[in-house]
XYZ file of C-alpha atoms in Angstrom:
321
model
C -0.060 -0.061 -0.031
C 1.722 3.204 -1.233
C 1.206 6.673 0.411
C -0.915 8.670 -2.186
C 1.535 11.408 -3.159
C 3.513 12.397 -6.080
C 6.775 10.644 -5.203
C 5.018 7.595 -3.729
C 5.600 4.245 -5.291
C 4.280 0.762 -4.773
C 6.410 -1.894 -2.838
C 6.885 -4.016 -5.897
C 8.305 -1.177 -8.032
C 10.792 -0.113 -5.309
C 11.823 -3.702 -4.851
C 12.386 -4.095 -8.627
C 14.783 -1.233 -8.499
C 16.488 -2.341 -5.200
C 17.039 -5.837 -6.627
C 19.548 -4.222 -9.098
C 21.947 -2.995 -6.300
C 24.527 -5.062 -4.571
C 24.355 -3.351 -0.984
C 21.096 -2.123 0.584
C 21.844 -0.304 3.980
C 18.697 -0.217 6.062
C 18.614 2.822 8.502
C 16.358 4.417 10.929
C 15.920 5.311 14.612
C 15.714 2.558 17.035
C 12.188 0.938 17.365
C 10.879 2.001 13.838
C 11.014 -1.553 12.560
C 14.341 -1.781 10.598
C 14.802 -5.505 11.199
C 11.167 -6.026 9.887
C 11.854 -4.099 6.784
C 15.293 -5.881 6.417
C 13.483 -9.304 6.485
C 10.653 -8.096 4.179
C 13.348 -6.837 1.687
C 15.359 -10.162 1.965
C 12.354 -12.580 1.478
C 10.967 -10.355 -1.497
C 14.473 -10.246 -3.127
C 14.934 -13.857 -2.920
C 11.620 -14.617 -4.422
C 12.718 -12.423 -7.417
C 15.407 -14.961 -8.001
C 18.329 -12.961 -6.310
C 20.931 -14.674 -3.882
C 20.517 -12.556 -0.873
C 22.166 -12.256 2.522
C 20.489 -10.382 5.289
C 23.058 -9.423 7.801
C 22.169 -7.682 11.005
C 24.351 -6.311 13.997
C 21.421 -6.952 16.307
C 22.114 -8.862 19.463
C 18.826 -10.757 19.571
C 17.329 -13.385 17.187
C 14.582 -11.446 15.827
C 15.727 -11.613 12.219
C 16.261 -15.451 12.660
C 12.533 -16.261 13.813
C 10.991 -13.474 11.338
C 12.416 -15.791 8.522
C 11.485 -19.123 10.060
C 14.716 -19.948 11.850
C 15.627 -20.163 15.549
C 18.965 -18.383 15.921
C 21.470 -16.433 13.972
C 25.058 -17.669 13.308
C 28.127 -15.740 12.789
C 28.339 -17.182 9.428
C 25.772 -16.973 6.602
C 23.099 -19.893 7.317
C 20.216 -20.780 4.806
C 16.757 -19.325 5.571
C 14.994 -20.398 2.414
C 15.604 -20.601 -1.367
C 18.193 -18.150 -2.215
C 18.077 -16.329 1.188
C 20.654 -16.472 3.825
C 20.871 -14.678 7.230
C 23.963 -13.769 9.609
C 24.760 -11.960 12.764
C 27.715 -9.603 12.278
C 29.920 -9.552 15.272
C 32.701 -6.713 15.432
C 35.249 -8.864 17.087
C 34.736 -11.595 14.534
C 34.712 -9.097 11.679
C 38.031 -7.552 12.709
C 39.779 -11.012 12.384
C 37.982 -11.925 9.125
C 38.419 -8.576 7.560
C 41.922 -8.449 8.845
C 42.595 -11.749 6.810
C 41.100 -10.240 3.741
C 43.057 -7.146 4.087
C 46.457 -9.138 4.687
C 45.389 -11.836 2.148
C 46.283 -14.434 4.806
C 44.205 -16.187 7.432
C 47.238 -17.534 8.936
C 48.918 -14.162 9.457
C 45.614 -12.602 10.469
C 45.289 -15.349 13.122
C 48.802 -14.881 14.296
C 48.007 -11.093 14.633
C 44.588 -10.721 15.981
C 44.548 -13.717 18.251
C 47.324 -12.324 20.250
C 46.315 -10.823 23.566
C 48.212 -7.515 23.044
C 46.745 -6.884 19.628
C 43.202 -7.732 20.862
C 43.579 -4.886 23.429
C 44.971 -2.590 20.958
C 42.238 -3.320 18.605
C 39.641 -2.521 21.337
C 41.330 0.741 21.966
C 41.489 2.162 18.415
C 38.365 4.170 17.936
C 36.308 3.068 14.895
C 38.367 0.014 14.028
C 35.324 -2.559 14.901
C 32.940 -0.463 12.901
C 35.213 -0.073 10.007
C 35.802 -3.946 10.149
C 32.049 -4.575 10.134
C 31.638 -2.201 7.177
C 34.516 -3.822 5.428
C 33.200 -7.371 5.925
C 29.685 -6.184 4.452
C 31.286 -4.462 1.759
C 33.440 -7.430 0.895
C 30.614 -9.816 0.786
C 28.468 -7.451 -1.415
C 30.904 -5.692 -3.778
C 34.402 -7.415 -3.596
C 33.806 -11.147 -3.430
C 30.156 -10.958 -4.793
C 29.318 -13.906 -2.583
C 25.687 -12.847 -2.933
C 23.738 -10.948 -5.457
C 22.497 -8.534 -2.916
C 23.471 -7.853 0.715
C 20.790 -6.259 2.938
C 22.549 -4.633 5.971
C 20.391 -4.228 8.940
C 22.918 -1.978 10.613
C 22.920 0.002 13.848
C 20.661 2.991 14.515
C 20.833 6.143 12.525
C 23.619 8.145 14.717
C 25.867 5.186 14.902
C 25.358 4.272 11.275
C 26.288 7.741 10.108
C 29.467 7.401 12.092
C 30.184 4.028 10.561
C 29.738 5.041 7.093
C 31.806 8.126 7.580
C 34.927 6.138 8.696
C 36.239 5.449 5.153
C 36.453 9.178 4.706
C 38.104 9.605 7.962
C 40.721 7.043 7.079
C 41.506 8.725 3.762
C 41.970 12.094 5.672
C 44.468 10.745 8.194
C 46.270 7.592 6.718
C 48.227 7.998 3.698
C 49.945 4.697 3.087
C 49.368 0.930 3.738
C 46.376 -1.356 3.136
C 43.715 0.665 5.070
C 43.605 3.737 2.676
C 43.559 1.253 -0.334
C 40.498 -0.459 1.194
C 38.860 2.750 2.331
C 39.097 4.198 -1.231
C 37.471 1.278 -2.916
C 34.909 1.083 -0.038
C 33.898 4.977 -0.448
C 33.703 4.455 -4.098
C 31.125 1.824 -3.728
C 29.128 3.726 -1.166
C 29.070 6.749 -3.456
C 27.929 4.729 -6.621
C 24.001 4.637 -6.644
C 24.088 1.517 -9.043
C 26.130 -0.407 -6.295
C 24.823 0.971 -2.860
C 21.705 2.582 -1.637
C 20.024 3.207 1.619
C 16.588 2.226 2.652
C 15.161 4.566 5.403
C 12.605 3.583 7.872
C 10.312 5.783 9.911
C 6.918 6.188 11.646
C 3.855 8.073 10.168
C 4.139 10.966 12.659
C 5.288 14.585 12.372
C 8.703 14.477 14.236
C 9.781 10.971 13.056
C 9.033 12.176 9.437
C 11.114 15.303 9.955
C 13.980 13.301 11.327
C 13.763 10.956 8.353
C 14.147 13.844 6.082
C 17.079 15.217 8.091
C 18.544 11.585 7.971
C 18.263 11.472 4.213
C 20.003 14.782 3.876
C 22.921 13.847 6.057
C 23.468 10.514 4.349
C 23.480 12.234 0.944
C 25.845 15.058 2.057
C 28.110 13.329 4.556
C 28.257 9.898 3.421
C 27.235 10.469 -0.207
C 24.986 7.497 -0.222
C 21.961 7.368 -2.540
C 18.481 7.080 -0.863
C 16.493 4.234 -2.763
C 13.473 4.390 -0.844
C 11.615 5.509 2.376
C 9.419 3.017 4.118
C 6.794 4.536 6.501
C 6.094 1.834 9.062
C 2.867 1.327 10.954
C 0.391 2.816 8.973
C -3.216 2.237 10.114
C -5.743 0.928 7.834
C -8.213 3.402 6.075
C -11.668 2.054 6.944
C -14.856 3.481 5.518
C -17.311 5.331 7.697
C -20.303 3.334 8.808
C -23.396 4.944 10.351
C -25.139 3.448 13.411
C -28.656 2.064 12.875
C -31.633 2.441 14.931
C -31.075 1.804 18.602
C -33.692 -0.822 18.814
C -31.658 -2.998 16.424
C -28.679 -2.776 18.699
C -30.221 -3.390 22.241
C -26.889 -4.367 23.878
C -24.918 -1.581 22.108
C -22.241 -4.102 20.617
C -22.638 -2.718 17.315
C -22.152 1.012 18.458
C -18.874 -0.094 20.299
C -17.734 -1.712 17.144
C -18.351 1.219 15.101
C -16.778 3.598 17.715
C -13.586 1.565 17.494
C -13.778 1.832 13.690
C -14.153 5.533 13.794
C -10.841 5.569 16.088
C -8.947 3.672 13.553
C -10.194 5.801 10.714
C -9.303 8.938 12.469
C -5.712 7.648 13.272
C -5.213 6.684 9.618
C -6.506 10.156 8.610
C -4.133 11.791 11.144
C -1.275 9.733 9.876
C -2.077 10.457 6.178
C -1.978 14.008 7.041
C 1.448 13.954 8.575
C 2.996 12.096 5.622
C 1.454 14.525 3.058
C 2.396 17.573 4.931
C 5.731 16.270 5.188
C 6.034 15.463 1.522
C 4.893 18.877 0.684
C 7.413 20.518 2.916
C 10.236 18.556 1.385
C 9.190 19.403 -2.296
C 8.483 23.074 -1.340
C 12.094 23.195 -0.027
C 13.339 21.788 -3.190
C 14.617 18.475 -1.763
C 14.329 15.325 -3.789
C 12.150 12.819 -2.155
C 12.911 9.097 -2.878
C 9.983 6.756 -3.532
C 7.802 6.412 -0.385
C 6.136 3.083 0.614
C 3.791 2.633 3.578
C 3.777 -0.686 5.611
C 0.693 -1.570 7.380
C 0.399 -1.626 11.153
C -0.025 -5.177 12.367
C -2.196 -4.968 15.558
C -1.276 -8.662 16.452
C 2.490 -8.096 15.967
C 4.957 -10.558 14.426
C 5.222 -14.134 15.572
C 7.351 -15.547 12.726
C 7.739 -16.238 9.103
C 3.901 -16.574 8.541
C 3.353 -12.958 9.682
C 6.044 -11.697 7.430
C 4.726 -13.597 4.355
C 1.253 -12.263 5.268
C 2.534 -8.651 5.121
C 4.370 -9.476 1.802
C 1.298 -10.932 0.147
C -0.582 -7.567 1.184
C 2.172 -5.537 -0.411
C 2.660 -7.821 -3.493
C -0.622 -9.757 -3.947
C 0.094 -10.668 -7.676
C 3.619 -12.136 -6.872
C 2.449 -13.901 -3.758
C -0.309 -15.447 -5.800
């Protein structure tokens, strides 16, 4: 279900475009449903015939059970046809990415398994984040282990810091393997045919304002293209029903149901107003607005893969059929 506004687009059209990218960075404030969107993207892209890895830095197993699995491993594991999931652990990434940079697992083991080096690594600001980004970038772009990597990264503030590390390295380090890797990584982040961000927010005034600011900062600071904005938690727009004669509803049950329906309709209208006002403000300010897709609010929440598939069937009924 798409937001009814000029830059809005259907879920299927947005996913067709995202399917052509190698790295999708899912970004948003904490609690807006980034992992839900990452799961939806991964499942939908895999059903388009792409080989997809959904990687998360989350410490829980939500991504796993949303895609029908029990737990996340530190290496890619199968979650369905063409679909893989993984938990990205910074300490593991430091060693793995170190092996890629040094081009030797043996040397990397000798270096990063030593206690003094481990203490040094923990003391170097940003090295963990650079290793995580480097590992994700390697899988998506360098090794091409997967057609698409969906990165369910940290919340917006931390992610902006992480995406800025390659530029910081290029400004401070002149020789060695780090600037070489940072140059290639930054080139991939700036290439809209390779990398794009998917922003997730809520249909209220201030979250939408923050979403616009986030898009602007990612473009200006990290130079990352924005491929789509997902407005999560949209209430359904219900028709207005009129109550019948009181004698036909002696216990008041119908009246209570209609009252609840009106509350839902009012909330949906309020949300729609917030989204339309925000889009109008962005356009009036001359800011480019990416395709906007609304995701339905699930009053019952998510208990597993069946719920994700149910939402996907709502968003792409023809493909699901």
